[in-house]
Coordinates of N, CA and C in Angstrom, one line a residue:
X1 N 11.9 15.4 1.8 CA 11.9 16.8 2.2 C 13.1 17.5 1.7
X2 N 13.2 18.8 1.9 CA 14.3 19.6 1.4 C 15.6 19.0 1.9
X3 N 16.5 18.8 0.9 CA 17.8 18.3 1.2 C 18.9 19.2 1.0
X4 N 18.8 20.1 0.0 CA 19.8 21.0 -0.4 C 19.6 22.4 0.3
X5 N 20.7 23.1 0.4 CA 20.6 24.4 1.1 C 19.8 25.4 0.4
X6 N 19.7 25.3 -0.9 CA 18.9 26.2 -1.7 C 17.5 25.7 -2.0
X7 N 17.1 24.5 -1.5 CA 15.8 23.9 -1.7 C 14.7 24.8 -1.1
X8 N 13.6 24.9 -1.9 CA 12.4 25.6 -1.4 C 11.3 24.6 -1.3
X9 N 10.4 24.9 -0.4 CA 9.1 24.1 -0.4 C 8.0 25.0 -0.8
X10 N 7.3 24.6 -1.8 CA 6.1 25.3 -2.3 C 4.9 24.5 -2.0
X11 N 3.9 25.2 -1.5 CA 2.6 24.4 -1.1 C 1.4 25.1 -1.8
X12 N 0.4 24.3 -2.1 CA -0.8 24.8 -2.7 C -1.9 23.8 -2.4
X13 N -3.1 24.3 -2.5 CA -4.3 23.5 -2.2 C -5.3 23.7 -3.4
X14 N -5.7 22.7 -4.0 CA -6.7 22.7 -5.1 C -8.0 22.0 -4.6
X15 N -9.1 22.5 -5.1 CA -10.4 21.9 -4.9 C -11.0 21.4 -6.2
X16 N -11.7 20.3 -6.1 CA -12.4 19.7 -7.2 C -13.7 19.1 -6.8
X17 N -14.7 19.2 -7.7 CA -16.0 18.6 -7.4 C -16.2 17.2 -8.0
X18 N -16.8 16.4 -7.2 CA -17.2 15.0 -7.6 C -18.7 15.1 -7.9
X19 N -19.1 14.6 -9.1 CA -20.5 14.7 -9.5 C -21.4 13.6 -8.9
X20 N -22.7 13.6 -9.2 CA -23.6 12.6 -8.6 C -23.3 11.2 -8.9
X21 N -22.5 10.9 -10.0 CA -22.1 9.6 -10.3 C -20.7 9.2 -9.8
X22 N -20.1 10.1 -9.0 CA -18.8 9.9 -8.5 C -17.6 10.2 -9.4
X23 N -17.9 11.0 -10.5 CA -16.9 11.2 -11.5 C -16.5 12.7 -11.5
X24 N -15.2 12.9 -11.9 CA -14.7 14.2 -12.1 C -14.0 14.2 -13.5
X25 N -14.4 14.9 -14.5 CA -13.7 14.9 -15.7 C -12.4 15.6 -15.5
X26 N -11.4 15.3 -16.4 CA -10.1 15.9 -16.2 C -10.1 17.4 -16.1
X27 N -9.5 17.9 -15.1 CA -9.4 19.3 -14.9 C -8.0 19.6 -14.3
X28 N -7.6 20.9 -14.4 CA -6.2 21.2 -14.0 C -6.3 22.4 -13.0
X29 N -5.3 22.4 -12.1 CA -5.0 23.5 -11.3 C -3.6 23.9 -11.7
X30 N -3.3 25.2 -11.6 CA -2.0 25.7 -12.0 C -1.2 26.2 -10.8
X31 N 0.0 25.8 -10.7 CA 0.9 26.2 -9.7 C 1.8 27.3 -10.3
X32 N 1.6 28.6 -9.8 CA 2.2 29.7 -10.4 C 3.7 29.7 -10.0
X33 N 4.6 29.6 -11.0 CA 6.0 29.6 -10.8 C 6.7 30.9 -11.2
X34 N 5.9 32.0 -11.5 CA 6.4 33.2 -12.0 C 7.5 33.9 -11.1
X35 N 7.4 33.6 -9.8 CA 8.5 34.1 -8.9 C 9.8 33.5 -9.1
X36 N 9.9 32.3 -9.8 CA 11.1 31.6 -9.9 C 11.6 31.4 -11.4
X37 N 10.7 31.6 -12.4 CA 11.1 31.3 -13.7 C 11.0 32.6 -14.6
X38 N 12.0 32.8 -15.4 CA 12.1 33.9 -16.3 C 13.0 33.5 -17.5
X39 N 12.4 33.3 -18.7 CA 13.1 32.9 -19.8 C 14.1 33.9 -20.3
X40 N 13.8 35.2 -20.2 CA 14.8 36.2 -20.6 C 16.0 36.2 -19.8
X41 N 15.8 36.0 -18.5 CA 17.0 36.0 -17.6 C 17.6 34.6 -17.4
X42 N 17.0 33.6 -18.1 CA 17.5 32.2 -18.1 C 17.4 31.6 -16.7
X43 N 16.3 31.9 -16.0 CA 16.0 31.4 -14.7 C 15.0 30.3 -14.8
X44 N 15.2 29.2 -14.2 CA 14.3 28.1 -14.1 C 14.1 27.6 -12.7
X45 N 13.3 26.5 -12.6 CA 13.1 25.9 -11.3 C 13.3 24.4 -11.4
X46 N 14.2 23.8 -10.6 CA 14.5 22.4 -10.7 C 13.5 21.7 -9.7
X47 N 12.5 21.0 -10.2 CA 11.6 20.3 -9.3 C 12.2 19.0 -8.9
X48 N 12.3 18.8 -7.6 CA 13.0 17.6 -7.0 C 12.0 16.6 -6.4
X49 N 10.9 17.1 -5.9 CA 9.9 16.2 -5.3 C 8.5 16.8 -5.5
X50 N 7.5 15.9 -5.7 CA 6.1 16.4 -5.7 C 5.4 15.4 -4.8
X51 N 4.7 15.9 -3.8 CA 3.9 15.1 -2.9 C 2.4 15.6 -3.0
X52 N 1.5 14.6 -2.9 CA 0.1 14.9 -2.9 C -0.6 14.4 -1.6
X53 N -1.6 15.1 -1.2 CA -2.4 14.7 0.0 C -3.8 15.0 -0.3
X54 N -4.6 13.9 -0.6 CA -6.1 14.1 -0.9 C -6.8 14.2 0.4
X55 N -7.8 15.2 0.5 CA -8.5 15.5 1.7 C -10.0 15.6 1.4
X56 N -10.8 15.4 2.4 CA -12.2 15.5 2.3 C -12.6 16.6 3.4
X57 N -12.8 17.8 3.0 CA -13.1 18.9 4.0 C -14.4 18.7 4.7
X58 N -15.3 17.8 4.2 CA -16.6 17.6 4.8 C -16.4 16.7 6.0
X59 N -15.4 15.9 6.1 CA -15.1 15.1 7.3 C -14.5 15.9 8.4
X60 N -14.9 15.6 9.6 CA -14.5 16.4 10.7 C -13.0 16.6 10.8
X61 N -12.2 15.6 10.5 CA -10.7 15.7 10.5 C -10.1 15.9 9.2
X62 N -10.9 16.0 8.1 CA -10.4 16.2 6.8 C -9.8 15.0 6.1
X63 N -10.0 13.8 6.7 CA -9.4 12.6 6.1 C -10.3 12.1 5.0
X64 N -9.8 11.8 3.8 CA -10.5 11.2 2.7 C -10.8 9.7 3.0
X65 N -12.0 9.2 2.9 CA -12.3 7.8 3.1 C -11.5 7.0 2.1
X66 N -10.6 6.1 2.7 CA -9.8 5.3 1.8 C -10.5 4.3 0.9
X67 N -11.7 3.9 1.3 CA -12.5 3.0 0.4 C -13.3 4.0 -0.5
X68 N -12.8 4.3 -1.6 CA -13.4 5.3 -2.5 C -14.7 4.9 -3.0
X69 N -15.0 3.6 -3.0 CA -16.2 3.1 -3.6 C -17.3 2.8 -2.6
X70 N -18.4 3.4 -2.8 CA -19.5 3.2 -1.8 C -20.4 2.0 -2.3
X71 N -20.5 1.9 -3.7 CA -21.4 0.8 -4.2 C -20.5 -0.4 -4.3
X72 N -21.1 -1.5 -3.7 CA -20.3 -2.8 -3.7 C -20.1 -3.3 -5.1
X73 N -18.9 -3.8 -5.3 CA -18.6 -4.5 -6.6 C -18.1 -3.6 -7.7
X74 N -18.1 -2.3 -7.5 CA -17.6 -1.4 -8.6 C -16.2 -1.0 -8.3
X75 N -15.5 -0.6 -9.3 CA -14.1 -0.1 -9.2 C -14.1 1.4 -9.2
X76 N -13.5 2.0 -8.2 CA -13.4 3.4 -8.2 C -11.9 3.8 -8.4
X77 N -11.7 4.9 -9.0 CA -10.3 5.4 -9.3 C -10.2 6.9 -9.3
X78 N -9.0 7.3 -8.8 CA -8.6 8.7 -8.9 C -7.2 8.8 -9.5
X79 N -7.0 9.8 -10.4 CA -5.6 10.0 -10.9 C -5.2 11.4 -10.7
X80 N -4.0 11.6 -10.2 CA -3.5 13.0 -9.9 C -2.1 13.0 -10.5
X81 N -1.8 14.0 -11.3 CA -0.4 14.1 -11.9 C 0.1 15.5 -12.0
X82 N 1.4 15.7 -12.1 CA 2.0 16.9 -12.2 C 2.7 16.9 -13.6
X83 N 2.5 18.0 -14.4 CA 3.0 18.1 -15.7 C 3.3 19.5 -16.1
X84 N 4.0 19.7 -17.2 CA 4.1 21.0 -17.8 C 3.3 21.1 -19.1
X85 N 2.7 20.0 -19.5 CA 1.9 19.9 -20.7 C 0.4 19.6 -20.4
X86 N -0.5 20.3 -20.9 CA -1.9 20.0 -20.7 C -2.4 18.9 -21.6
X87 N -2.9 17.9 -21.1 CA -3.4 16.8 -21.9 C -4.9 16.9 -22.0
X88 N -5.5 16.5 -23.1 CA -7.0 16.6 -23.3 C -7.7 15.4 -22.7
X89 N -7.0 14.3 -22.7 CA -7.6 13.0 -22.3 C -6.8 12.4 -21.2
X90 N -7.4 12.2 -20.0 CA -6.6 11.6 -18.9 C -6.2 10.2 -19.2
X91 N -6.8 9.5 -20.1 CA -6.4 8.2 -20.4 C -5.0 8.2 -21.1
X92 N -4.6 9.3 -21.7 CA -3.3 9.5 -22.4 C -2.2 9.7 -21.4
X93 N -2.5 10.0 -20.1 CA -1.4 10.4 -19.2 C -0.9 9.1 -18.5
X94 N 0.4 8.9 -18.6 CA 1.1 7.9 -17.9 C 2.5 8.4 -17.6
X95 N 3.3 7.6 -16.9 CA 4.6 8.1 -16.5 C 5.5 8.2 -17.7
X96 N 5.3 7.6 -18.8 CA 6.1 7.7 -20.0 C 5.6 8.9 -20.9
X97 N 4.5 9.5 -20.5 CA 4.0 10.7 -21.3 C 5.0 11.9 -21.1
X98 N 5.2 12.6 -22.2 CA 6.1 13.7 -22.2 C 5.7 14.7 -21.1
X99 N 6.7 15.2 -20.4 CA 6.6 16.3 -19.5 C 5.7 16.0 -18.2
X100 N 5.4 14.7 -18.0 CA 4.8 14.3 -16.8 C 5.9 14.0 -15.7
X101 N 5.8 14.8 -14.6 CA 6.8 14.7 -13.6 C 6.5 13.6 -12.6
X102 N 5.3 13.5 -12.2 CA 4.9 12.5 -11.2 C 3.4 12.2 -11.4
X103 N 3.0 11.0 -10.9 CA 1.7 10.5 -11.2 C 1.3 9.6 -10.0
X104 N 0.1 9.9 -9.5 CA -0.5 9.1 -8.4 C -1.8 8.5 -8.9
X105 N -1.9 7.2 -8.8 CA -3.2 6.5 -9.1 C -3.7 5.8 -7.9
X106 N -5.0 6.0 -7.6 CA -5.6 5.4 -6.4 C -6.8 4.5 -7.0
X107 N -6.9 3.3 -6.6 CA -8.0 2.4 -7.0 C -8.6 1.8 -5.7
X108 N -9.9 1.5 -5.8 CA -10.6 0.9 -4.7 C -11.7 0.0 -5.2
X109 N -11.9 -1.2 -4.6 CA -13.0 -2.0 -5.0 C -13.5 -2.8 -3.8
X110 N -14.8 -3.0 -3.8 CA -15.4 -3.7 -2.6 C -16.1 -5.0 -3.2
X111 N -15.8 -6.1 -2.6 CA -16.4 -7.4 -3.0 C -17.6 -7.8 -2.1
X112 N -18.6 -8.3 -2.6 CA -19.8 -8.7 -1.8 C -20.1 -10.1 -2.0
X113 N -20.7 -10.7 -1.0 CA -21.2 -12.1 -1.1 C -22.3 -12.2 -2.1
X114 N -22.2 -13.1 -3.1 CA -23.2 -13.2 -4.2 C -24.6 -13.5 -3.7
X115 N -24.7 -14.2 -2.6 CA -26.0 -14.7 -2.1 C -26.6 -13.6 -1.1
X116 N -25.9 -13.2 -0.1 CA -26.4 -12.3 0.9 C -26.3 -10.8 0.5
X117 N -25.4 -10.5 -0.5 CA -25.2 -9.1 -0.9 C -24.5 -8.3 0.2
X118 N -23.9 -8.9 1.2 CA -23.2 -8.3 2.3 C -21.7 -8.1 1.8
X119 N -21.2 -6.9 2.0 CA -19.8 -6.7 1.6 C -18.9 -7.6 2.5
X120 N -18.0 -8.3 1.8 CA -17.0 -9.2 2.4 C -15.7 -8.6 2.7
X121 N -15.2 -7.9 1.7 CA -13.9 -7.2 1.9 C -13.7 -6.2 0.8
X122 N -12.7 -5.3 1.0 CA -12.4 -4.3 0.0 C -10.9 -4.3 -0.2
X123 N -10.5 -3.7 -1.3 CA -9.1 -3.6 -1.6 C -8.8 -2.2 -2.1
X124 N -7.7 -1.6 -1.6 CA -7.3 -0.2 -2.0 C -5.9 -0.3 -2.5
X125 N -5.5 0.4 -3.5 CA -4.2 0.5 -4.0 C -3.9 2.0 -4.3
X126 N -2.8 2.5 -3.7 CA -2.3 3.8 -4.0 C -0.9 3.7 -4.6
X127 N -0.7 4.0 -5.8 CA 0.6 3.8 -6.5 C 1.1 5.2 -6.9
X128 N 2.2 5.5 -6.4 CA 2.9 6.8 -6.9 C 4.0 6.4 -7.9
X129 N 3.7 6.7 -9.1 CA 4.6 6.3 -10.2 C 5.6 7.3 -10.5
X130 N 6.7 6.9 -11.1 CA 7.8 7.8 -11.5 C 8.7 7.9 -10.3
X131 N 9.5 8.9 -10.4 CA 10.5 9.1 -9.3 C 10.0 10.2 -8.4
X132 N 9.5 9.8 -7.2 CA 9.0 10.8 -6.3 C 10.2 11.7 -5.8
X133 N 11.4 11.2 -5.9 CA 12.6 12.0 -5.4 C 13.5 12.2 -6.6
X134 N 13.6 13.4 -7.2 CA 14.4 13.7 -8.3 C 15.7 14.3 -7.9
X135 N 16.1 14.1 -6.7 CA 17.4 14.7 -6.2 C 18.5 14.0 -6.9
X136 N 19.7 14.6 -7.1 CA 20.1 15.9 -6.6 C 19.8 17.0 -7.6
X137 N 19.6 16.7 -8.9 CA 19.5 17.8 -9.9 C 18.1 18.3 -10.2
X138 N 17.1 17.4 -10.1 CA 15.7 17.9 -10.3 C 15.4 17.9 -11.8
X139 N 14.1 18.3 -12.1 CA 13.6 18.4 -13.4 C 13.3 19.9 -13.7
X140 N 14.1 20.4 -14.6 CA 14.1 21.9 -14.9 C 12.8 22.2 -15.6
X141 N 12.1 23.3 -15.1 CA 10.9 23.9 -15.8 C 11.1 25.4 -15.9
X142 N 10.5 25.9 -16.9 CA 10.5 27.4 -17.1 C 9.0 27.9 -17.3
X143 N 8.1 27.1 -16.9 CA 6.7 27.4 -17.0 C 6.0 27.0 -15.7
X144 N 4.7 27.4 -15.6 CA 3.9 27.0 -14.5 C 3.8 25.5 -14.5
X145 N 3.5 24.9 -13.3 CA 3.2 23.5 -13.2 C 1.7 23.3 -13.2
X146 N 1.3 22.2 -13.9 CA -0.2 21.9 -13.9 C -0.4 20.6 -13.1
X147 N -1.4 20.7 -12.3 CA -1.8 19.5 -11.5 C -3.1 19.0 -12.1
X148 N -3.1 17.8 -12.7 CA -4.3 17.3 -13.3 C -4.9 16.3 -12.3
X149 N -6.3 16.2 -12.4 CA -7.1 15.3 -11.5 C -8.2 14.8 -12.3
X150 N -8.5 13.5 -12.1 CA -9.7 12.9 -12.7 C -10.2 11.8 -11.8
X151 N -11.5 11.6 -11.7 CA -12.1 10.6 -10.8 C -13.1 9.8 -11.6
X152 N -13.2 8.5 -11.3 CA -14.2 7.6 -11.9 C -14.9 6.8 -10.8
X153 N -16.2 6.9 -10.7 CA -17.0 6.1 -9.8 C -16.6 6.2 -8.3
X154 N -16.2 7.4 -7.9 CA -15.8 7.6 -6.5 C -17.1 7.8 -5.7
X155 N -17.9 6.8 -5.5 CA -19.2 6.9 -5.0 C -19.2 7.3 -3.5
X156 N -18.1 7.1 -2.8 CA -18.1 7.5 -1.4 C -18.0 9.1 -1.3
X157 N -17.9 9.8 -2.4 CA -17.8 11.3 -2.3 C -18.7 11.9 -3.3
X158 N -19.8 11.3 -3.6 CA -20.7 11.9 -4.6 C -21.2 13.3 -4.2
X159 N -21.3 14.2 -5.1 CA -21.8 15.6 -4.9 C -21.0 16.3 -3.8
X160 N -19.7 16.0 -3.7 CA -18.9 16.7 -2.7 C -17.7 17.4 -3.4
X161 N -17.1 18.3 -2.6 CA -15.9 19.0 -3.0 C -14.8 18.4 -2.2
X162 N -13.8 17.8 -2.9 CA -12.6 17.3 -2.3 C -11.4 18.2 -2.6
X163 N -10.3 18.0 -1.9 CA -9.2 18.9 -2.0 C -7.9 18.0 -2.2
X164 N -6.9 18.7 -2.8 CA -5.6 18.1 -3.0 C -4.6 19.1 -2.4
X165 N -3.8 18.7 -1.4 CA -2.7 19.5 -1.0 C -1.5 19.1 -1.8
X166 N -0.7 20.0 -2.3 CA 0.4 19.7 -3.1 C 1.6 20.3 -2.4
X167 N 2.7 19.6 -2.4 CA 4.0 20.1 -1.9 C 5.0 19.8 -2.9
X168 N 5.7 20.9 -3.4 CA 6.7 20.8 -4.4 C 8.0 21.2 -3.8
X169 N 9.0 20.4 -3.9 CA 10.3 20.8 -3.4 C 11.3 20.9 -4.6
X170 N 12.0 22.0 -4.6 CA 13.0 22.2 -5.7 C 13.8 23.4 -5.4
X171 N 14.6 23.9 -6.4 CA 15.4 25.1 -6.2 C 15.5 25.9 -7.5
X172 N 15.6 27.2 -7.3 CA 15.8 28.1 -8.5 C 17.2 27.7 -9.1
X173 N 17.2 27.7 -10.4 CA 18.5 27.4 -11.1 C 18.7 28.4 -12.3
X174 N 20.0 28.6 -12.6 CA 20.4 29.3 -13.9 C 20.5 28.3 -15.0
X175 N 20.0 28.6 -16.1 CA 20.0 27.6 -17.3 C 21.0 28.0 -18.3
X176 N 21.6 27.0 -18.9 CA 22.5 27.3 -20.1 C 21.8 27.2 -21.4
X177 N 22.5 27.4 -22.5 CA 21.8 27.4 -23.8 C 21.1 26.1 -24.1
X178 N 21.7 25.0 -23.8 CA 21.1 23.7 -24.1 C 19.8 23.5 -23.2
X179 N 19.9 23.9 -22.0 CA 18.7 23.8 -21.1 C 17.6 24.7 -21.7
X180 N 18.0 25.9 -22.1 CA 16.9 26.8 -22.6 C 16.2 26.2 -23.8
X181 N 16.9 25.6 -24.7 CA 16.3 25.0 -25.9 C 15.3 24.0 -25.5
X182 N 15.7 23.1 -24.6 CA 14.8 22.1 -24.1 C 13.6 22.7 -23.3
X183 N 13.9 23.6 -22.5 CA 12.8 24.2 -21.7 C 11.8 25.1 -22.5
X184 N 12.3 25.7 -23.6 CA 11.4 26.5 -24.4 C 10.3 25.6 -25.1
X185 N 10.7 24.4 -25.4 CA 9.8 23.4 -25.9 C 8.7 23.2 -24.9
X186 N 9.0 23.1 -23.6 CA 8.0 22.9 -22.6 C 7.0 24.0 -22.6
X187 N 7.5 25.3 -22.6 CA 6.7 26.4 -22.5 C 5.7 26.5 -23.7
X188 N 6.1 26.1 -24.9 CA 5.2 26.1 -26.0 C 4.1 25.1 -26.0
X189 N 4.4 24.0 -25.2 CA 3.3 23.0 -25.1 C 2.2 23.4 -24.2
X190 N 2.3 24.4 -23.4 CA 1.2 24.9 -22.6 C 0.2 25.6 -23.5

């Protein structure tokens, strides 16, 4: 959470649709940073933390089913990431990809008995890659932040609209000439 006296907490909610096969092609939501960034005035925003909360508004309490896969034996996955660069292919996005600030990968698989066909057990993994806490200095940006999402075989949510709550913690900063050169490259990548 906010640790510095100038730290701000920004919140947003994005919605995305899962198709009949449980898939969502790569799409982006944009977090408007125009209140904090201005290249002419050399104002930027130092992102210190990014948190994600996936939700299912169709459930009474909004909780997303942790077993993403409804069909036994298949692997389901969701990828959520924060970046300043729009990628065309979600397979190209990793924590070593340029301008990727944070990355969340969720996988789920269910195993069934080969004879009876009865589900025996399931396995879920939620991995938040990268540094979820960039304190004390943060990652300077001078552009809007993009939140990317993609889903594969999330059969527990077919034909549904899911949501991602995003919490970004950071602080407005003044940038020097070296910072500006680096940051202008970010802005051109959008």
